[in-house]
Structure formats: C-alpha cells, structure tokens
C-alpha cells in the first residue's frame, strides 16, 4: 500500500511534465487550433471585413463548387505547379546533397553558398528573380543571346510564367538539401567499401545503398514539398500577381484575394478549408503508399530476426524428424 507521502510524490511526478509543456499547449491552442476552429465557423457565415456577419450555412461551399469557375482554374494551376515542382525540388536537393558530401577542398564554402537562398526572404527572392527573368535586360535572356537563342518573355507569356515560378521556387532547396546531406552522411562507409569490393560502381552503390537507406527522409521531403507546393503564395503574389491572363493565379492567391481584396472572409475560409482537406488527403495517400517503398532500420532488423527464428525452428524440426527416423 502506498503511503500518503508516496501518493503525493507520484501525483507531482505525473503532473510536472505537463507544466513544462504548458506554454506550448497554450500557444498551440491560441495561435493554431483556435484560429483553425474559428475559420471553420467563419466559413458558415457571410463575413465581410466591415459590417455584421450573417449565417448562411453551407452557401460558401456551394458557391465555391457551382458558381465560381476561378476556383477550378486555380486548383488546376496549383496541381500543375505541384506536379512539376515536387520532383524537380526533390531531385535538385538530392543532387546538391550528393555533391556536398564529396571530400573536395573548400566544400564548406559551397555548402554555405547552396544553403544561402533558403535564408533569404521571399520578397528579396522575388525582386532578384524578377530582374533575372526580365525580357529586356534579364540575365537568362542575356546568356541565351550568346547561343543565338531569343529568350522567351518569362513573366509576360502565359506559357512561360508558370515555368518561371517553378524555377524561382526551386531556388530555396537549401533546407531540404541539408536534410538529405545529414542522412547520407550517417550511412556507414563500411557499406560502400563492402559494395566496392564486390564490384559495385558508384551508380550501383547509389541505387542499392543510398536510396533505400534514405527513403524515410525522402518520404518526409515529399510530404513537405507537396504541402509547400499547394500553399504557394509569396512568389506568385510578388512576381506575377497571378498574371499574365491569370495563368499563375494559384489557389493560395485565390484565397488571399477573396479575403483581402474582395473582403469575403467567410468565402475565403471555405476555400482554405477545402485546401486543408486536400492536403490532408494527399498526406494520407503518401503515408499509405510509404509501406511499399520506405524502409526503416527497425523493420529491417525485425525482418532479419524473424528470418533467424524461422530458420532456427526449421533446424529444430529437422533434427527432431531425423531423431524419430
């Protein structure tokens, strides 16, 4: 039986950890969960910036699906962007991570240079890329002129504007590159040495050792890239403003304009909740598919352990059969 003093000590021991995380819980409720729940309530109202809010039920959602063609156009543009951006972003980050793992003199300098764009603000990035994509005096068209190629009108031609946004967005791969780099550096060198002794070349080592080992990191980066692509706003807002001819009118900009340009906060909340559900579904689908292509060290160890146990059982059974015979 516990004494009164022991019970009191146990109670304190259980409650103290919650006191330490209490500031985070308060912050999460006040700045994440609270606004999220409030935006769901707002989506059921006709909520202007000035004036009284009026309850309209699901009318905002009905309007979104049946009476607003821009909703579908923005959704298609965003999906198209995600389809190009996600693989390009992952590929660029992985290639850069492989490059900075090479034992070359001055590599610390290159690591800093590659990571630098990730810490630059979106506004500065937009200004720099706006200058680089300029049709008359931009760097890209200037370099293309040396090859005798007339550069496209990057930010003016609807066909090229989304390409320009993809390229500018992929510029900030520094964080993802560092995540890949950390994981690749944690792979034991003995594995590569053993593979090299067996005759595996660099490409074979990359496919058979590096890729399977970093699949949990790839999963994380795929999810964060998909979320970033579907929430793209800053570059579009500052670089093209949704133009030309609304060819870069992304879903994020569609929500932003509904809220702060057309002053329809309730409708914008409904738009935002729809994208929240889309992101949740994509994330669940990626997690669901991960069992087929993501390999965790604990699972591999468990598989090996199961195989050993099965082998041991077979050997015991065979010995018993031999003894009976």
Tab-separated table of C-alpha atoms in Angstrom:
chain	number	residue	atom	x	y	z
A	1	UNK	CA	0.000	0.000	0.000
A	2	UNK	CA	1.206	3.482	-0.838
A	3	UNK	CA	1.575	5.978	1.996
A	4	UNK	CA	0.099	9.470	1.689
A	5	UNK	CA	3.567	10.942	1.050
A	6	UNK	CA	4.304	8.455	-1.751
A	7	UNK	CA	0.943	9.156	-3.392
A	8	UNK	CA	1.626	12.901	-3.306
A	9	UNK	CA	5.072	12.402	-4.825
A	10	UNK	CA	3.641	10.208	-7.599
A	11	UNK	CA	0.980	12.810	-8.358
A	12	UNK	CA	3.577	15.604	-8.611
A	13	UNK	CA	5.841	13.429	-10.763
A	14	UNK	CA	2.985	12.857	-13.210
A	15	UNK	CA	1.883	16.488	-13.391
A	16	UNK	CA	5.233	18.307	-13.530
A	17	UNK	CA	5.998	17.344	-17.184
A	18	UNK	CA	2.684	18.921	-18.227
A	19	UNK	CA	3.729	22.168	-16.537
A	20	UNK	CA	6.866	22.279	-18.685
A	21	UNK	CA	4.920	21.873	-21.945
A	22	UNK	CA	2.069	24.154	-20.792
A	23	UNK	CA	3.426	27.261	-22.653
A	24	UNK	CA	3.494	25.262	-25.905
A	25	UNK	CA	-0.037	23.931	-25.312
A	26	UNK	CA	-1.330	27.472	-24.665
A	27	UNK	CA	0.452	28.774	-27.777
A	28	UNK	CA	-0.867	25.911	-29.907
A	29	UNK	CA	-4.453	26.479	-28.779
A	30	UNK	CA	-4.239	30.282	-29.081
A	31	UNK	CA	-2.392	30.563	-32.406
A	32	UNK	CA	-3.116	27.296	-34.295
A	33	UNK	CA	-6.076	25.256	-33.073
A	34	UNK	CA	-8.168	28.289	-32.071
A	35	UNK	CA	-7.837	30.192	-35.391
A	36	UNK	CA	-8.360	26.916	-37.277
A	37	UNK	CA	-11.637	26.221	-35.492
A	38	UNK	CA	-12.666	29.876	-35.817
A	39	UNK	CA	-12.050	29.823	-39.590
A	40	UNK	CA	-14.386	26.797	-39.827
A	41	UNK	CA	-17.082	28.842	-38.079
A	42	UNK	CA	-16.374	31.795	-40.402
A	43	UNK	CA	-16.839	29.565	-43.459
A	44	UNK	CA	-20.510	29.203	-42.468
A	45	UNK	CA	-21.074	32.977	-42.476
A	46	UNK	CA	-21.173	35.824	-44.951
A	47	UNK	CA	-18.357	37.622	-43.125
A	48	UNK	CA	-17.311	40.999	-44.532
A	49	UNK	CA	-14.318	42.883	-43.118
A	50	UNK	CA	-16.619	45.717	-42.028
A	51	UNK	CA	-20.215	45.074	-41.037
A	52	UNK	CA	-22.192	42.342	-39.368
A	53	UNK	CA	-21.621	38.668	-40.133
A	54	UNK	CA	-24.643	36.719	-41.386
A	55	UNK	CA	-25.123	32.979	-41.005
A	56	UNK	CA	-25.585	31.315	-44.435
A	57	UNK	CA	-24.862	27.650	-43.682
A	58	UNK	CA	-23.021	25.830	-46.476
A	59	UNK	CA	-23.691	28.542	-49.076
A	60	UNK	CA	-19.988	29.450	-49.326
A	61	UNK	CA	-19.106	25.857	-50.178
A	62	UNK	CA	-21.986	25.638	-52.677
A	63	UNK	CA	-20.828	28.848	-54.363
A	64	UNK	CA	-17.257	27.535	-54.500
A	65	UNK	CA	-18.220	24.297	-56.244
A	66	UNK	CA	-21.035	25.550	-58.506
A	67	UNK	CA	-20.732	29.276	-59.224
A	68	UNK	CA	-17.042	30.192	-59.247
A	69	UNK	CA	-15.101	28.989	-62.332
A	70	UNK	CA	-11.910	30.593	-60.977
A	71	UNK	CA	-11.942	28.044	-58.129
A	72	UNK	CA	-11.393	25.170	-60.579
A	73	UNK	CA	-8.917	27.145	-62.709
A	74	UNK	CA	-6.786	27.997	-59.663
A	75	UNK	CA	-6.955	24.406	-58.463
A	76	UNK	CA	-5.730	23.084	-61.845
A	77	UNK	CA	-2.901	25.653	-61.993
A	78	UNK	CA	-1.784	24.703	-58.470
A	79	UNK	CA	-1.847	20.962	-59.212
A	80	UNK	CA	0.097	21.547	-62.433
A	81	UNK	CA	2.688	23.526	-60.499
A	82	UNK	CA	2.944	20.802	-57.803
A	83	UNK	CA	3.378	18.124	-60.478
A	84	UNK	CA	6.451	19.912	-61.862
A	85	UNK	CA	7.788	21.450	-58.668
A	86	UNK	CA	7.823	18.436	-56.299
A	87	UNK	CA	10.021	16.070	-58.395
A	88	UNK	CA	12.243	18.970	-59.516
A	89	UNK	CA	12.700	20.189	-55.937
A	90	UNK	CA	13.481	16.707	-54.606
A	91	UNK	CA	15.872	15.929	-57.473
A	92	UNK	CA	17.737	19.233	-57.129
A	93	UNK	CA	18.056	18.855	-53.339
A	94	UNK	CA	19.306	15.267	-53.624
A	95	UNK	CA	21.870	16.111	-56.316
A	96	UNK	CA	23.188	19.064	-54.283
A	97	UNK	CA	23.319	16.902	-51.138
A	98	UNK	CA	25.375	14.286	-53.003
A	99	UNK	CA	27.710	16.993	-54.300
A	100	UNK	CA	28.385	18.488	-50.862
A	101	UNK	CA	29.172	15.058	-49.378
A	102	UNK	CA	32.176	14.763	-51.692
A	103	UNK	CA	35.568	15.191	-49.971
A	104	UNK	CA	36.668	18.203	-52.022
A	105	UNK	CA	38.698	21.176	-50.806
A	106	UNK	CA	36.554	24.217	-49.975
A	107	UNK	CA	33.361	22.184	-49.660
A	108	UNK	CA	32.253	24.203	-46.588
A	109	UNK	CA	32.130	27.273	-48.812
A	110	UNK	CA	29.901	25.502	-51.359
A	111	UNK	CA	27.615	24.190	-48.576
A	112	UNK	CA	27.121	27.779	-47.388
A	113	UNK	CA	26.502	29.052	-50.927
A	114	UNK	CA	23.940	26.336	-51.677
A	115	UNK	CA	22.123	26.906	-48.375
A	116	UNK	CA	22.162	30.713	-48.589
A	117	UNK	CA	18.949	31.085	-50.725
A	118	UNK	CA	16.977	29.252	-48.007
A	119	UNK	CA	17.558	32.062	-45.513
A	120	UNK	CA	16.761	34.902	-47.916
A	121	UNK	CA	13.275	36.393	-47.524
A	122	UNK	CA	10.607	35.699	-50.133
A	123	UNK	CA	10.409	39.407	-51.006
A	124	UNK	CA	14.133	39.617	-51.788
A	125	UNK	CA	13.959	36.382	-53.818
A	126	UNK	CA	11.044	37.804	-55.827
A	127	UNK	CA	12.941	41.016	-56.592
A	128	UNK	CA	16.068	39.119	-57.679
A	129	UNK	CA	14.145	36.664	-59.880
A	130	UNK	CA	12.027	39.456	-61.310
A	131	UNK	CA	15.237	41.058	-62.525
A	132	UNK	CA	16.711	37.784	-63.801
A	133	UNK	CA	13.554	36.939	-65.764
A	134	UNK	CA	13.233	40.416	-67.259
A	135	UNK	CA	12.723	40.135	-71.007
A	136	UNK	CA	14.907	43.114	-71.992
A	137	UNK	CA	17.792	43.149	-69.514
A	138	UNK	CA	17.409	39.882	-67.575
A	139	UNK	CA	20.357	37.513	-67.040
A	140	UNK	CA	18.694	34.461	-68.591
A	141	UNK	CA	17.854	36.084	-71.908
A	142	UNK	CA	21.281	37.746	-71.968
A	143	UNK	CA	23.008	34.341	-71.624
A	144	UNK	CA	20.702	32.760	-74.206
A	145	UNK	CA	21.609	35.521	-76.665
A	146	UNK	CA	25.222	34.212	-76.667
A	147	UNK	CA	23.865	30.938	-78.070
A	148	UNK	CA	21.851	32.774	-80.699
A	149	UNK	CA	18.574	31.963	-78.914
A	150	UNK	CA	15.945	34.599	-78.429
A	151	UNK	CA	14.808	34.222	-74.811
A	152	UNK	CA	11.115	33.840	-74.003
A	153	UNK	CA	9.047	36.527	-72.333
A	154	UNK	CA	9.267	34.758	-68.979
A	155	UNK	CA	6.824	36.737	-66.911
A	156	UNK	CA	4.680	38.092	-69.743
A	157	UNK	CA	3.964	34.945	-71.778
A	158	UNK	CA	1.265	32.739	-70.097
A	159	UNK	CA	3.090	29.583	-71.271
A	160	UNK	CA	6.368	30.556	-69.623
A	161	UNK	CA	5.117	32.309	-66.490
A	162	UNK	CA	4.444	29.078	-64.565
A	163	UNK	CA	7.880	27.745	-65.604
A	164	UNK	CA	9.437	30.910	-64.182
A	165	UNK	CA	7.551	30.371	-60.892
A	166	UNK	CA	8.746	26.737	-60.709
A	167	UNK	CA	12.380	27.741	-61.278
A	168	UNK	CA	12.213	30.559	-58.722
A	169	UNK	CA	10.529	28.274	-56.155
A	170	UNK	CA	13.150	25.544	-56.618
A	171	UNK	CA	15.804	28.117	-55.717
A	172	UNK	CA	15.170	27.608	-51.999
A	173	UNK	CA	16.126	23.916	-51.757
A	174	UNK	CA	18.779	24.593	-49.120
A	175	UNK	CA	16.852	23.193	-46.140
A	176	UNK	CA	15.864	20.032	-47.986
A	177	UNK	CA	19.439	19.643	-49.226
A	178	UNK	CA	20.722	19.780	-45.628
A	179	UNK	CA	18.220	17.120	-44.508
A	180	UNK	CA	19.368	14.814	-47.322
A	181	UNK	CA	23.011	15.627	-46.572
A	182	UNK	CA	22.659	14.704	-42.872
A	183	UNK	CA	21.015	11.393	-43.723
A	184	UNK	CA	23.549	10.487	-46.424
A	185	UNK	CA	26.462	11.286	-44.092
A	186	UNK	CA	25.008	8.916	-41.467
A	187	UNK	CA	25.299	5.903	-43.815
A	188	UNK	CA	28.255	3.773	-42.625
A	189	UNK	CA	31.204	3.929	-45.030
A	190	UNK	CA	31.761	0.184	-44.478
A	191	UNK	CA	28.669	-0.495	-46.579
A	192	UNK	CA	30.126	1.378	-49.555
A	193	UNK	CA	33.538	-0.259	-49.068
A	194	UNK	CA	31.973	-3.743	-48.977
A	195	UNK	CA	29.936	-2.928	-52.106
A	196	UNK	CA	33.053	-1.630	-53.885
A	197	UNK	CA	34.938	-4.850	-53.036
A	198	UNK	CA	32.024	-6.806	-54.547
A	199	UNK	CA	32.448	-4.787	-57.743
A	200	UNK	CA	29.585	-2.284	-57.380
A	201	UNK	CA	30.251	1.051	-59.099
A	202	UNK	CA	29.127	4.487	-57.843
A	203	UNK	CA	25.756	4.321	-59.636
A	204	UNK	CA	25.040	0.818	-58.320
A	205	UNK	CA	26.028	1.922	-54.801
A	206	UNK	CA	23.704	4.923	-55.094
A	207	UNK	CA	20.753	2.779	-56.237
A	208	UNK	CA	21.314	-0.163	-53.869
A	209	UNK	CA	22.639	1.569	-50.747
A	210	UNK	CA	21.988	5.317	-50.684
A	211	UNK	CA	18.415	5.410	-51.997
A	212	UNK	CA	16.997	2.546	-49.837
A	213	UNK	CA	18.699	3.970	-46.726
A	214	UNK	CA	17.327	7.487	-47.131
A	215	UNK	CA	13.751	6.518	-48.051
A	216	UNK	CA	12.363	7.800	-44.668
A	217	UNK	CA	13.962	11.180	-45.442
A	218	UNK	CA	12.575	11.098	-48.988
A	219	UNK	CA	9.111	10.471	-47.503
A	220	UNK	CA	9.454	13.487	-45.207
A	221	UNK	CA	10.689	15.708	-48.034
A	222	UNK	CA	7.935	14.548	-50.412
A	223	UNK	CA	5.254	15.464	-47.877
A	224	UNK	CA	6.745	18.875	-47.057
A	225	UNK	CA	7.260	19.610	-50.778
A	226	UNK	CA	3.659	18.739	-51.634
A	227	UNK	CA	2.371	20.942	-48.808
A	228	UNK	CA	4.678	23.823	-49.847
A	229	UNK	CA	3.584	23.495	-53.497
A	230	UNK	CA	-0.126	23.539	-52.663
A	231	UNK	CA	0.325	26.572	-50.384
A	232	UNK	CA	2.499	28.623	-52.744
A	233	UNK	CA	1.665	32.314	-52.431
A	234	UNK	CA	4.554	34.733	-51.781
A	235	UNK	CA	6.408	34.323	-55.076
A	236	UNK	CA	3.220	34.421	-57.137
A	237	UNK	CA	1.923	37.469	-55.318
A	238	UNK	CA	5.167	39.413	-55.730
A	239	UNK	CA	6.498	38.075	-59.025
A	240	UNK	CA	3.442	37.877	-61.303
A	241	UNK	CA	0.450	38.895	-59.178
A	242	UNK	CA	-1.450	35.974	-60.753
A	243	UNK	CA	-0.853	37.111	-64.338
A	244	UNK	CA	-0.425	37.157	-67.226
A	245	UNK	CA	-4.073	36.398	-68.085
A	246	UNK	CA	-4.410	34.603	-64.709
A	247	UNK	CA	-2.028	31.857	-65.879
A	248	UNK	CA	-0.359	31.888	-62.440
A	249	UNK	CA	-3.471	32.564	-60.394
A	250	UNK	CA	-2.593	29.908	-57.809
A	251	UNK	CA	-5.055	28.645	-55.222
A	252	UNK	CA	-3.209	30.457	-52.437
A	253	UNK	CA	-3.609	33.738	-54.312
A	254	UNK	CA	-7.265	32.921	-54.980
A	255	UNK	CA	-7.865	32.551	-51.219
A	256	UNK	CA	-5.796	35.652	-50.406
A	257	UNK	CA	-7.671	37.846	-52.898
A	258	UNK	CA	-11.062	36.592	-51.725
A	259	UNK	CA	-10.138	37.532	-48.161
A	260	UNK	CA	-8.254	40.815	-48.519
A	261	UNK	CA	-9.170	42.143	-51.967
A	262	UNK	CA	-12.838	41.145	-52.254
A	263	UNK	CA	-13.357	41.279	-48.454
A	264	UNK	CA	-15.166	37.926	-48.355
A	265	UNK	CA	-13.643	36.397	-45.236
A	266	UNK	CA	-16.276	33.664	-44.931
A	267	UNK	CA	-15.833	32.559	-48.536
A	268	UNK	CA	-12.026	32.649	-48.202
A	269	UNK	CA	-12.294	30.476	-45.060
A	270	UNK	CA	-14.329	27.922	-47.018
A	271	UNK	CA	-11.638	27.973	-49.754
A	272	UNK	CA	-8.906	27.478	-47.159
A	273	UNK	CA	-10.728	24.568	-45.513
A	274	UNK	CA	-11.123	22.836	-48.849
A	275	UNK	CA	-7.356	23.094	-49.449
A	276	UNK	CA	-6.740	21.860	-45.896
A	277	UNK	CA	-8.778	18.724	-46.660
A	278	UNK	CA	-6.959	18.244	-49.997
A	279	UNK	CA	-3.572	18.462	-48.245
A	280	UNK	CA	-4.726	16.015	-45.558
A	281	UNK	CA	-5.857	13.534	-48.220
A	282	UNK	CA	-2.595	13.819	-50.178
A	283	UNK	CA	-0.589	13.351	-46.972
A	284	UNK	CA	-2.615	10.274	-46.019
A	285	UNK	CA	-2.173	8.815	-49.512
A	286	UNK	CA	1.589	9.341	-49.379
A	287	UNK	CA	1.766	7.758	-45.904
A	288	UNK	CA	-0.367	4.852	-47.107
A	289	UNK	CA	1.922	4.250	-50.093
A	290	UNK	CA	5.053	4.524	-47.938
A	291	UNK	CA	4.750	0.918	-46.712
A	292	UNK	CA	5.659	-0.169	-50.254
A	293	UNK	CA	8.771	1.957	-50.741
A	294	UNK	CA	10.038	3.248	-47.372
A	295	UNK	CA	12.400	1.050	-45.362
A	296	UNK	CA	13.014	1.654	-41.668
A	297	UNK	CA	16.044	0.241	-39.860
A	298	UNK	CA	13.872	-1.227	-37.084
A	299	UNK	CA	11.696	-3.044	-39.635
A	300	UNK	CA	14.760	-4.486	-41.395
A	301	UNK	CA	16.145	-5.684	-38.042
A	302	UNK	CA	12.779	-7.244	-37.135
A	303	UNK	CA	12.620	-8.957	-40.528
A	304	UNK	CA	16.109	-10.393	-40.025
A	305	UNK	CA	15.173	-11.516	-36.510
A	306	UNK	CA	12.004	-13.237	-37.796
A	307	UNK	CA	14.006	-14.983	-40.509
A	308	UNK	CA	16.536	-16.215	-37.948
A	309	UNK	CA	13.779	-17.536	-35.681
A	310	UNK	CA	12.080	-19.308	-38.572
A	311	UNK	CA	15.396	-20.826	-39.646
A	312	UNK	CA	16.081	-21.952	-36.084
A	313	UNK	CA	12.623	-23.564	-35.824
A	314	UNK	CA	13.132	-25.378	-39.134
A	315	UNK	CA	16.503	-26.721	-37.955
A	316	UNK	CA	14.971	-27.944	-34.653
A	317	UNK	CA	12.117	-29.607	-36.526
A	318	UNK	CA	14.520	-31.280	-38.982
A	319	UNK	CA	16.625	-32.589	-36.083
A	320	UNK	CA	13.511	-33.984	-34.386
A	321	UNK	CA	12.437	-35.680	-37.639
A	322	UNK	CA	15.909	-37.193	-38.052
A	323	UNK	CA	15.877	-38.498	-34.463
A	324	UNK	CA	12.446	-40.102	-34.985
A	325	UNK	CA	13.661	-41.722	-38.227
